[in-house]
Coordinates of C-alpha atoms in Angstrom, one line a residue:
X8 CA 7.0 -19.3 1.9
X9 CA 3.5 -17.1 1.3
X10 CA 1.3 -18.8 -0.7
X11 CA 0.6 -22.7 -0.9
X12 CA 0.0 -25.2 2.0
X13 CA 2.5 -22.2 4.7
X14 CA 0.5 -19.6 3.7
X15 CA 1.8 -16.3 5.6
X16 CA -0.9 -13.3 5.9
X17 CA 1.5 -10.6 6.9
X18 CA -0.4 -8.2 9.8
X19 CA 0.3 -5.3 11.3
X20 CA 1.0 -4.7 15.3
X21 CA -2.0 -2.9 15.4
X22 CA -4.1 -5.5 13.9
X23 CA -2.4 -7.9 16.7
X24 CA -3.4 -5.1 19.4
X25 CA -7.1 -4.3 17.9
X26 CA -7.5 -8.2 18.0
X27 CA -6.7 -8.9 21.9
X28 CA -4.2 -11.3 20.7
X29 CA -1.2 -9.0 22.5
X30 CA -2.9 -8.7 25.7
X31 CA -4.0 -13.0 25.6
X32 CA 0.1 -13.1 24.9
X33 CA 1.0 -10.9 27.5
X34 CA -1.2 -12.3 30.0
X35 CA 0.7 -15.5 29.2
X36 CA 4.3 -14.2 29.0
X37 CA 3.3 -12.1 32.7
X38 CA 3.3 -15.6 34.6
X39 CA 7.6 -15.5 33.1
X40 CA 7.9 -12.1 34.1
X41 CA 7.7 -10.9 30.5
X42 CA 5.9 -8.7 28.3
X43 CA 6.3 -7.3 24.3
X44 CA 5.9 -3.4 25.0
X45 CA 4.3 -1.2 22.2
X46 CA 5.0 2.1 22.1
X47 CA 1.4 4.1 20.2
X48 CA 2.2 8.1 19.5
X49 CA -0.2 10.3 19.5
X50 CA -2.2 9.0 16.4
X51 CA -2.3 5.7 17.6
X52 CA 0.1 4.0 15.3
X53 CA 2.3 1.5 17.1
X54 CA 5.7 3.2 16.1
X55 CA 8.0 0.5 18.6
X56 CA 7.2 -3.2 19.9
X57 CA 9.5 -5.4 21.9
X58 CA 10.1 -8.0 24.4
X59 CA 10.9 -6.7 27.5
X60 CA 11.2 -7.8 31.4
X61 CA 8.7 -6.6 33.6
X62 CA 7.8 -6.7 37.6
X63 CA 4.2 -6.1 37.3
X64 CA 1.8 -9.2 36.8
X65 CA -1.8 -9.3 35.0
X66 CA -3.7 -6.3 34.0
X67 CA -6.9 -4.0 35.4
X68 CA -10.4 -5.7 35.5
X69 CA -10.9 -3.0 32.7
X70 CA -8.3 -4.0 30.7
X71 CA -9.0 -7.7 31.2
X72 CA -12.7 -7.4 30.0
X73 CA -11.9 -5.4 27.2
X74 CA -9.2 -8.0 26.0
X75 CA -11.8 -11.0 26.8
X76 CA -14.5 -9.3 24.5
X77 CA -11.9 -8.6 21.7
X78 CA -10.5 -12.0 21.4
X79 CA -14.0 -13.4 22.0
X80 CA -14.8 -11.0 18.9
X81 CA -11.9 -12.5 17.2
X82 CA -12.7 -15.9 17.7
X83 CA -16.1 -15.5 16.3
X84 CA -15.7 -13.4 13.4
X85 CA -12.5 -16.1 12.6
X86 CA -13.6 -19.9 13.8
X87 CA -14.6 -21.3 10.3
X88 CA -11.3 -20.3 8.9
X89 CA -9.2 -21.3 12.0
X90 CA -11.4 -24.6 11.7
X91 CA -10.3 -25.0 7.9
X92 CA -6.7 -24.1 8.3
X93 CA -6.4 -26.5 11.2
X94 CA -7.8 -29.1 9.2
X95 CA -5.5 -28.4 6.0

């Protein structure tokens, strides 16, 4: 249902990416052995994303800060909303 008290806000993959939101997940799904795999072409549009099995575990130092600042980013430019919707 979009609209009304299950409001859905469709996004895109790339949102997800640009948001840290797929590396928090995949940080998570690593502990399983798991991981959703986006393929980006040579634009940077995310042209393929799925769940796949993996054998590698956590990311780079690099790639970990970057992911903490963008969901730190996220969380801050989103908490009053996330605090409203949780309370609806």
């Amino acid at each position: 249902m979009i609209g009304g008290r299950y409001m859905i806000d469709r996004k895109t993959w790339k949102d997800f990416r640009e948001s840290g939101l797929l590396w928090w997940i995949n940080m998570i799904l690593h502990t399983f052995g798991w991981s959703i795999v986006v393929n980006v072409d040579s634009t940077g549009e995310i042209t393929e994303a799925f769940p796949a099995r993996v054998k590698f575990r956590g990311f780079s130092e690099d790639d970990n800060t970057d992911g903490y600042i963008k969901v730190s980013r996220y969380i801050n430019n989103n908490a009053k909303i996330l605090e409203i919707e949780a309370k609806e």
